[in-house]
Short mmCIF file of C-alpha atoms and ligand atoms in Angstrom, two decimals:
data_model
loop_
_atom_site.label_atom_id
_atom_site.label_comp_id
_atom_site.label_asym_id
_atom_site.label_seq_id
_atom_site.Cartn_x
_atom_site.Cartn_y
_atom_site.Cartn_z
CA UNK A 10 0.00 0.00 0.00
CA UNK A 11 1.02 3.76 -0.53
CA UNK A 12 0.97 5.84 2.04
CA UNK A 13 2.33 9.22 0.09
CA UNK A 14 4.73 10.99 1.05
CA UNK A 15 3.28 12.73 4.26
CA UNK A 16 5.05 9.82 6.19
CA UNK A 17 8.84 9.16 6.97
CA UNK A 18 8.59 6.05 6.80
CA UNK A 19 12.68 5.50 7.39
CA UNK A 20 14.52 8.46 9.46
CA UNK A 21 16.96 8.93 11.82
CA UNK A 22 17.21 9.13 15.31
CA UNK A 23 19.62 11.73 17.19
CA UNK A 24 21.80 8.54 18.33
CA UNK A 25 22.46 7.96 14.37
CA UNK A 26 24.05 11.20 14.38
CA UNK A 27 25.93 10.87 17.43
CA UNK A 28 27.37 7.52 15.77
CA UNK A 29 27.85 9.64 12.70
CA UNK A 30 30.20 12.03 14.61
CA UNK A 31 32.12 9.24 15.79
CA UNK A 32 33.20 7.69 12.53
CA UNK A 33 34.38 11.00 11.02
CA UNK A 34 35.76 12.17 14.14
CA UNK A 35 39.38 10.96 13.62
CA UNK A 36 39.58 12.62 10.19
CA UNK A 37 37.98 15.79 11.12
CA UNK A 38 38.06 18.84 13.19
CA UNK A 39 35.40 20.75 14.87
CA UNK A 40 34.51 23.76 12.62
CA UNK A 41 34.79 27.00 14.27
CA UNK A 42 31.54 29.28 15.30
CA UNK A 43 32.25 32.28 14.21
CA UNK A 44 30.26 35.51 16.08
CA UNK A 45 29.89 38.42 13.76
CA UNK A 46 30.01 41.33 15.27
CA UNK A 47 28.77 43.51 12.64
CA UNK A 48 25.80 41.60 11.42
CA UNK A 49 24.62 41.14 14.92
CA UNK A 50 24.91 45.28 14.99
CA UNK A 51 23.14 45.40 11.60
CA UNK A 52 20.41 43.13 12.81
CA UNK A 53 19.83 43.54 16.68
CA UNK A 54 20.36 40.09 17.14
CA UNK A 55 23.10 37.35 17.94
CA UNK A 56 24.80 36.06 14.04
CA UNK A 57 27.13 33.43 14.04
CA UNK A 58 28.85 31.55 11.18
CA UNK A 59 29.45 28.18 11.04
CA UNK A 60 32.84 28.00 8.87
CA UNK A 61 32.02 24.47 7.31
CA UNK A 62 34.34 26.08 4.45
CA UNK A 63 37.38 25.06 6.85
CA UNK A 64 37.12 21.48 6.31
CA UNK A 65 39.96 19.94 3.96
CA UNK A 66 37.67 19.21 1.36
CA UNK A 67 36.90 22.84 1.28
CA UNK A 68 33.47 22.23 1.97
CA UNK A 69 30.58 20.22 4.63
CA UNK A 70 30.81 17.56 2.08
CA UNK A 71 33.23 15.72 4.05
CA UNK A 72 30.64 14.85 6.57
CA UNK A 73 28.87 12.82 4.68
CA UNK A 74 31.46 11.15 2.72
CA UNK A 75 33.59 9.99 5.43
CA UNK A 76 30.36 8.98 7.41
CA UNK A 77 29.34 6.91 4.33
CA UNK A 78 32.56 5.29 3.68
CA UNK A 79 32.54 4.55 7.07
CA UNK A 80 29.83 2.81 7.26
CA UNK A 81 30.21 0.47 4.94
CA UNK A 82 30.77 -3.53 5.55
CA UNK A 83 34.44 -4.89 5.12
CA UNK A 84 33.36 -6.59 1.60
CA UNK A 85 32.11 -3.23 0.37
CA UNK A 86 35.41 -1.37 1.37
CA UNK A 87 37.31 -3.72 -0.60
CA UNK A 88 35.05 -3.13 -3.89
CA UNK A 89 35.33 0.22 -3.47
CA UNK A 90 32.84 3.24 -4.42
CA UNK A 91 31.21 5.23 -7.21
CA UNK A 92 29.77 7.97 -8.13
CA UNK A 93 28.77 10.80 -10.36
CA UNK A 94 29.17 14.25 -8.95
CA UNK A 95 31.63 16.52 -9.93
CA UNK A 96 31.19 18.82 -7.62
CA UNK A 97 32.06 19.46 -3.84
CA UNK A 98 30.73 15.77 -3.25
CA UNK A 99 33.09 14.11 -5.71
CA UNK A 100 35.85 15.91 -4.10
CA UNK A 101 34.71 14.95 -0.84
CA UNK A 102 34.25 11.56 -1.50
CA UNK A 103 37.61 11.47 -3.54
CA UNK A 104 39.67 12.93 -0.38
CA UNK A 105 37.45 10.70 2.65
CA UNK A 106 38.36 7.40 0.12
CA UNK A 107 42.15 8.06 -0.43
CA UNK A 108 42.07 8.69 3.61
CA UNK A 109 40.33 5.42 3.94
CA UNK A 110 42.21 3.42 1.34
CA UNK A 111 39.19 2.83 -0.47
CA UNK A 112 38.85 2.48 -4.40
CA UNK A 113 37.05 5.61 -5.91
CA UNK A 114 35.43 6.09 -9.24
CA UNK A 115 33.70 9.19 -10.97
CA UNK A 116 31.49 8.68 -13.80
CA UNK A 117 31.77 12.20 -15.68
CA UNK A 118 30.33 13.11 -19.14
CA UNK A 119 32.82 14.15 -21.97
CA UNK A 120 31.73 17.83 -21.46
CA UNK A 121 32.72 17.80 -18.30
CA UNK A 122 36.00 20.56 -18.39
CA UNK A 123 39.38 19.03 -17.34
CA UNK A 124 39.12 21.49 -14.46
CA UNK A 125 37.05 20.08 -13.01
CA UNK A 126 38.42 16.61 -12.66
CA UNK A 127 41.92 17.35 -11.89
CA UNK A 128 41.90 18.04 -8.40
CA UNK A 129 39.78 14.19 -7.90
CA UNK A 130 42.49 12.67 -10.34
CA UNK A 131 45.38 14.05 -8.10
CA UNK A 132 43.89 12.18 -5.65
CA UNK A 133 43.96 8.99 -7.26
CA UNK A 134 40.43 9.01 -7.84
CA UNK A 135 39.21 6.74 -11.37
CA UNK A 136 37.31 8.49 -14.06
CA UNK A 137 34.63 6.68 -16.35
CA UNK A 138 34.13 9.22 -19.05
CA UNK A 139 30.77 8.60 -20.95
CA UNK A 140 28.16 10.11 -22.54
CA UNK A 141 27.38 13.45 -23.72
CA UNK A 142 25.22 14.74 -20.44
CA UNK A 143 25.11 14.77 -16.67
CA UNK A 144 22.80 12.10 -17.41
CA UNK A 145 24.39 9.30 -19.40
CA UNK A 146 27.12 10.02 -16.54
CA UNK A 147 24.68 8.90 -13.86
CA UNK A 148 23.17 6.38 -15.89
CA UNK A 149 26.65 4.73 -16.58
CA UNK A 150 27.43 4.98 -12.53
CA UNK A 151 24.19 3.07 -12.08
CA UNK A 152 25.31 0.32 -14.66
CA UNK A 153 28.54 0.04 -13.30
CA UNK A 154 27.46 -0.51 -9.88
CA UNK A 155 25.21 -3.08 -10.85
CA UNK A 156 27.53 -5.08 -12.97
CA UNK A 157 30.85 -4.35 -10.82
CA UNK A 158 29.37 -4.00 -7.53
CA UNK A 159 30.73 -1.06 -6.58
CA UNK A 160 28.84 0.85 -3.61
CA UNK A 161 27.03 4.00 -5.11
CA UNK A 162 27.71 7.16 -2.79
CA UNK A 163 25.21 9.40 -4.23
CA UNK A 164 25.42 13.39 -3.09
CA UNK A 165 22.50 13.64 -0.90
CA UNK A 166 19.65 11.22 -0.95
CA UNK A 167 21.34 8.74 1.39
CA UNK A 168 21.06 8.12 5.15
CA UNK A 169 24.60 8.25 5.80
CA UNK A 170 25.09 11.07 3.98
CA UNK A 171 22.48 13.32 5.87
CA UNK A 172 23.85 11.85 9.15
CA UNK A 173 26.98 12.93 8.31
CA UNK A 174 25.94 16.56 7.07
CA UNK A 175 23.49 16.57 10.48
CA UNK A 176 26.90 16.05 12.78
CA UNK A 177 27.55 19.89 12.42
CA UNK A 178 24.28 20.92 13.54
CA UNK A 179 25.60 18.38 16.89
CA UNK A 180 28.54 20.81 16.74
CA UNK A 181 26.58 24.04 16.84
CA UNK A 182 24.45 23.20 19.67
CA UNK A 183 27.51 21.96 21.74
CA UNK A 184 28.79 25.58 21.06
CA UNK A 185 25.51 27.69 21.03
CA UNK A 186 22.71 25.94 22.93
CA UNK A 187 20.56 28.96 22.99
CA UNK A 188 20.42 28.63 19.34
CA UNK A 189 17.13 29.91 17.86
CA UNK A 190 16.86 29.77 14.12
CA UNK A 191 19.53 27.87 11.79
CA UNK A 192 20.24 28.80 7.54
CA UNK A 193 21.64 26.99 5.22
CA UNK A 194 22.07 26.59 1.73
CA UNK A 195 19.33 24.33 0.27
CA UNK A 196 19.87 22.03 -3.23
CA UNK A 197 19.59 18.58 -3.24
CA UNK A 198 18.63 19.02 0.72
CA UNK A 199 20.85 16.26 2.78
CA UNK A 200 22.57 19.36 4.84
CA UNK A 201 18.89 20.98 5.56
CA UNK A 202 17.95 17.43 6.53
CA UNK A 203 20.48 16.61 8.80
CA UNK A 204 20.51 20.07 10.23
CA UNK A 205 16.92 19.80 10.76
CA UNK A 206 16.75 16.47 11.61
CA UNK A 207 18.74 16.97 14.91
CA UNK A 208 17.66 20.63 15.53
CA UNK A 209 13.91 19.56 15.94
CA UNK A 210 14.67 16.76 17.70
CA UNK A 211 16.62 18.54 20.81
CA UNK A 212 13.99 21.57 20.46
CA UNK A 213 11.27 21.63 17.58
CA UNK A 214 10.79 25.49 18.09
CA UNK A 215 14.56 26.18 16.26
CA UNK A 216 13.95 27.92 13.15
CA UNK A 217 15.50 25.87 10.52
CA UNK A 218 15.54 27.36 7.19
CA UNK A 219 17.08 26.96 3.65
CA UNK A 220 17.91 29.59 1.12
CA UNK A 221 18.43 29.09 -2.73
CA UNK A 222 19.01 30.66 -5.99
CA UNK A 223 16.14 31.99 -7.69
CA UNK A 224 16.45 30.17 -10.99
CA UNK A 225 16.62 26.01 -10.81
CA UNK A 226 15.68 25.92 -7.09
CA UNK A 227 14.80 22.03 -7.59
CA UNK A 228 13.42 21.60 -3.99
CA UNK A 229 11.94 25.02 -3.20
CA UNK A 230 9.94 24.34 -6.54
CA UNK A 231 9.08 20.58 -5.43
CA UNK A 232 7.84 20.98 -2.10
CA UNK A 233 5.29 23.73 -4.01
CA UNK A 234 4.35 20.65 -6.35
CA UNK A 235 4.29 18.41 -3.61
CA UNK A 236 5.99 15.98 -5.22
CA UNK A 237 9.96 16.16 -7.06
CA UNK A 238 9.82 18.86 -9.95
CA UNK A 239 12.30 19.53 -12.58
CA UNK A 240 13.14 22.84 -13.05
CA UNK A 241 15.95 24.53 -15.51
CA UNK A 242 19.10 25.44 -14.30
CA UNK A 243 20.74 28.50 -15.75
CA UNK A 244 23.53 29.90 -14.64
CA UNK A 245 24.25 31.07 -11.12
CA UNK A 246 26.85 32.10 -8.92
CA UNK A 247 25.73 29.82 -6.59
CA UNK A 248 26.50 26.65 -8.63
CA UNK A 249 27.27 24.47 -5.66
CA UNK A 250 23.40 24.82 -5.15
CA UNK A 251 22.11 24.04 -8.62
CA UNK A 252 20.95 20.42 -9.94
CA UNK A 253 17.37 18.40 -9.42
CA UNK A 254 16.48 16.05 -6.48
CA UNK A 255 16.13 13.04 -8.54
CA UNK A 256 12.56 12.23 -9.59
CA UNK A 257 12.85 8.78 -7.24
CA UNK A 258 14.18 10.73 -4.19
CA UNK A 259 13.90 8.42 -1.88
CA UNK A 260 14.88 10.67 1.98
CA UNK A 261 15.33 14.32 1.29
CA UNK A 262 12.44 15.35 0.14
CA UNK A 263 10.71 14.24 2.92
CA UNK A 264 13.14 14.98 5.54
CA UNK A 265 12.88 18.87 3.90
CA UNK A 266 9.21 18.93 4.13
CA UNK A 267 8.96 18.15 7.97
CA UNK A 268 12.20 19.12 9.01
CA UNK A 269 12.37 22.82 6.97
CA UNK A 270 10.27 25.51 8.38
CA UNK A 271 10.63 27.45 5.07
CA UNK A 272 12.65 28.07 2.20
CA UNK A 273 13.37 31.75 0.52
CA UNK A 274 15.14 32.42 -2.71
CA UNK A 275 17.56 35.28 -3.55
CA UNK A 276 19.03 37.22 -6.50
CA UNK A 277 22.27 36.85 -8.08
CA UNK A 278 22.91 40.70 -6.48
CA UNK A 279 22.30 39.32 -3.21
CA UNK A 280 24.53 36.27 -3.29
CA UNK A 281 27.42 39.00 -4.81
CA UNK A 282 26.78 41.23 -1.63
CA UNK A 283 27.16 38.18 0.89
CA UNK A 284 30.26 36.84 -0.95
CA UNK A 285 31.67 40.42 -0.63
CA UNK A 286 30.40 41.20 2.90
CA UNK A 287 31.52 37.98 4.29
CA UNK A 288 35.08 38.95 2.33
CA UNK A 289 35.31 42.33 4.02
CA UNK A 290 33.83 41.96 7.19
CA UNK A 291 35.43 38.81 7.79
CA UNK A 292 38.06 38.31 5.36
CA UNK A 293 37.04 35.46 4.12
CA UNK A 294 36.68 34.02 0.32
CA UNK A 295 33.87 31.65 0.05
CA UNK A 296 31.60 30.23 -3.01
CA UNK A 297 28.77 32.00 -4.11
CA UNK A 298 26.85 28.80 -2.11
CA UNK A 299 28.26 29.60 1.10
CA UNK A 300 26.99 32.96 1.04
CA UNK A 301 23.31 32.78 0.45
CA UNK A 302 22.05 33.29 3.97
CA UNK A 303 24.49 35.99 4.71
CA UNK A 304 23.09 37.86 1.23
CA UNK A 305 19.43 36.95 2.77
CA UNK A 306 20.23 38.65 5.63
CA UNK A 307 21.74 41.57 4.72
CA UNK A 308 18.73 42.66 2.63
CA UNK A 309 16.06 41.20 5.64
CA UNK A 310 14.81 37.86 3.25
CA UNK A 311 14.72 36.31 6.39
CA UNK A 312 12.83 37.59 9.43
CA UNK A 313 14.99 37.90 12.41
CA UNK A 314 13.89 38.54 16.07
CA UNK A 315 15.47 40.92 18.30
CA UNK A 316 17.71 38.97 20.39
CA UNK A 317 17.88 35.46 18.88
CA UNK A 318 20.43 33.52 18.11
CA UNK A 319 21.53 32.86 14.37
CA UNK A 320 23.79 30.87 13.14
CA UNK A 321 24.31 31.09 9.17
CA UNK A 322 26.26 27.82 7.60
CA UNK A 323 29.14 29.19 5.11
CA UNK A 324 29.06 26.22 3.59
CA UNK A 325 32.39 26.04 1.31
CA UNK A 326 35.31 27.35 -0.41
CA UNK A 327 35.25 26.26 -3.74
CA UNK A 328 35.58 29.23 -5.72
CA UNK A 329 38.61 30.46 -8.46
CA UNK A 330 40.13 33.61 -7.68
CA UNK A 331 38.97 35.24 -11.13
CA UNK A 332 35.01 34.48 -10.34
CA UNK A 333 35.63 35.38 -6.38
CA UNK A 334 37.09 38.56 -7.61
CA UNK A 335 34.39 39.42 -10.55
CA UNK A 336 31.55 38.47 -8.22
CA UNK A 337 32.45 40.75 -5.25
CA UNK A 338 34.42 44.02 -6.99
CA UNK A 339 31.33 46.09 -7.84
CA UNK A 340 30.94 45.77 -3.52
CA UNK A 341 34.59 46.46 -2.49
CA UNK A 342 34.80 50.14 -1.52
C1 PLP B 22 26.17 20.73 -1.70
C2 PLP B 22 26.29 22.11 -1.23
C3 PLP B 22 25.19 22.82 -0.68
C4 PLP B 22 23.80 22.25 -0.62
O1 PLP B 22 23.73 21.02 0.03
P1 PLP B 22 22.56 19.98 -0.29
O2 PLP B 22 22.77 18.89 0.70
O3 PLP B 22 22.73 19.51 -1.71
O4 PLP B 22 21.28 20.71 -0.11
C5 PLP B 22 25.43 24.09 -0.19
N1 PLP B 22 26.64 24.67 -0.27
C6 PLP B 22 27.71 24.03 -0.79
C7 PLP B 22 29.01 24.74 -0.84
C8 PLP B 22 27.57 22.73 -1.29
O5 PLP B 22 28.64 22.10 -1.81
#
């Protein structure tokens, strides 16, 4: 029988992410919570930053990854792991395998630039070039890890992997208990899950809420539908954030529906103005991803009570100099 989707029918408890926070643990360090002094000023409130851009993957990926790999039996360590992002995920999952000795494989179209690939090659990490779209890519990581049995490590629609993404939100309370409203970036949704997975389990009145682009915001448009929605994806600064939720998500759309108090979208402008503000103020160069919530806040997309306690994940790093620098220069004086 179908229920729908109103029902989680598999979720986590806090212990999961307690266990989660164990297995990375040794290959990890605590992010830093960061209070900003300025923004707290600007807002007559408390604003933190949780610098999840610290980690040596350059981004919160690493959570997940190393939880995943992990978590996996003896027989499936020894097969070894695929997948199909090229993004902050592959990376993540490239750097948590060559950690953990584990074989690593990235299916990648043949559009996919050289660029982009290097930094998981210099790992050690396998590419499987095929097709002509993001598509054939996944397709061919599905085939492969049906005929090869390789262990698919997909980027968020995974239990381990929002466990792992939920251990910062473990990490923020530890720091801030008097937290009162959590935002993060929002795309495929396992860091909004895990984060508000463990926030509304130790309190259910924590804000939790997710912030994405305003063109190709996959979940934002599929929780509207009610069901997963494909939207188009042109280009955006915020290109960490861009990509659909898979039409057979099988966790994070449901663990974004009851976990997410809301989601907002933002301009282009406003993702500039938090890259910049966040470079200034703090002197730190992030990805247009990272710096959604601080560009929400800045121009009041997000309401924000007198006195509470915000924390804002700055998610990652992975930015060029050349687009850092075009992105925030029209904001530097
Ligand atoms: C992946 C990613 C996000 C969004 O995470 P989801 O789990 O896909 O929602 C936000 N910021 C950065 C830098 C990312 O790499």
């Amino acid at each position: 029988m179908n229920f729908g989707t109103d029902l989680l029918t598999e979720t986590l408890e806090l212990q999961d992410f307690y266990l989660a926070r164990k297995r990375i643990e040794p290959y990890t360090q605590k992010t830093p919570l960061v209070y900003s002094k300025k923004l707290s000023q600007q807002l007559n409130a408390n604003i933190y930053l949780k610098y999840e851009h610290f980690h040596e993957s350059g981004s919160f990926k690493y959570r997940g990854a190393l939880n995943s790999l992990n978590n996996l039996t003896e027989a499936q360590k020894q097969k070894g792991v695929i997948t199909f992002s090229t993004g902050n995920h592959g990376y993540a999952l490239a750097l948590a395998a060559k950690k953990l000795n584990i074989r690593a494989i990235v299916c990648v179209s043949k559009n996919v630039p050289r660029a982009k690939t290097d930094r998981m090659v210099d790992l050690g990490t396998e590419l499987e070039i095929y097709g002509n779209s993001q598509d054939e890519a996944e397709a061919r990581c599905y085939e492969l890890a049906k005929s090869e049995g390789f262990m698919i490590i997909p980027p968020f629609d995974h239990l381990d992997i929002i466990a792992g993404q939920g251990t910062t939100a473990l990490e923020i309370i530890e720091d801030l208990p008097t937290t009162t409203d959590v935002i993060a970036g929002l795309s495929g949704g396992g860091l909004v899950s895990g984060i508000g997975a463990v926030m509304k389990k130790i309190n259910p009145k924590i804000g939790v809420i997710g912030i994405s682009m305003e063109h190709g915001a996959a979940m934002h448009e599929s929780l509207k539908q009610g069901r997963p929605t494909i939207v188009d994806e042109p280009f955006s600064l915020a290109d960490s954030l861009l990509g659909g939720i898979g039409d057979n998500n099988q966790y994070t759309f449901n663990f974004v529906k009851q976990y997410m108090d809301y989601s907002i979208l933002i301009s282009e402008e406003h993702i500039k103005m938090g890259m910049a503000y966040l470079y200034k103020e703090h002197k730190i160069a992030v990805e247009g991803a990272a710096a959604v919530g601080v560009g929400a806040l800045l121009n009041n997309k997000v309401p924000v009570k007198e006195g509470a306690n915000v924390v804002v994940i700055i998610s990652g790093s992975n930015v060029d100099l050349d687009a850092h620098y075009e992105a925030v220069r029209a904001y530097l004086d």
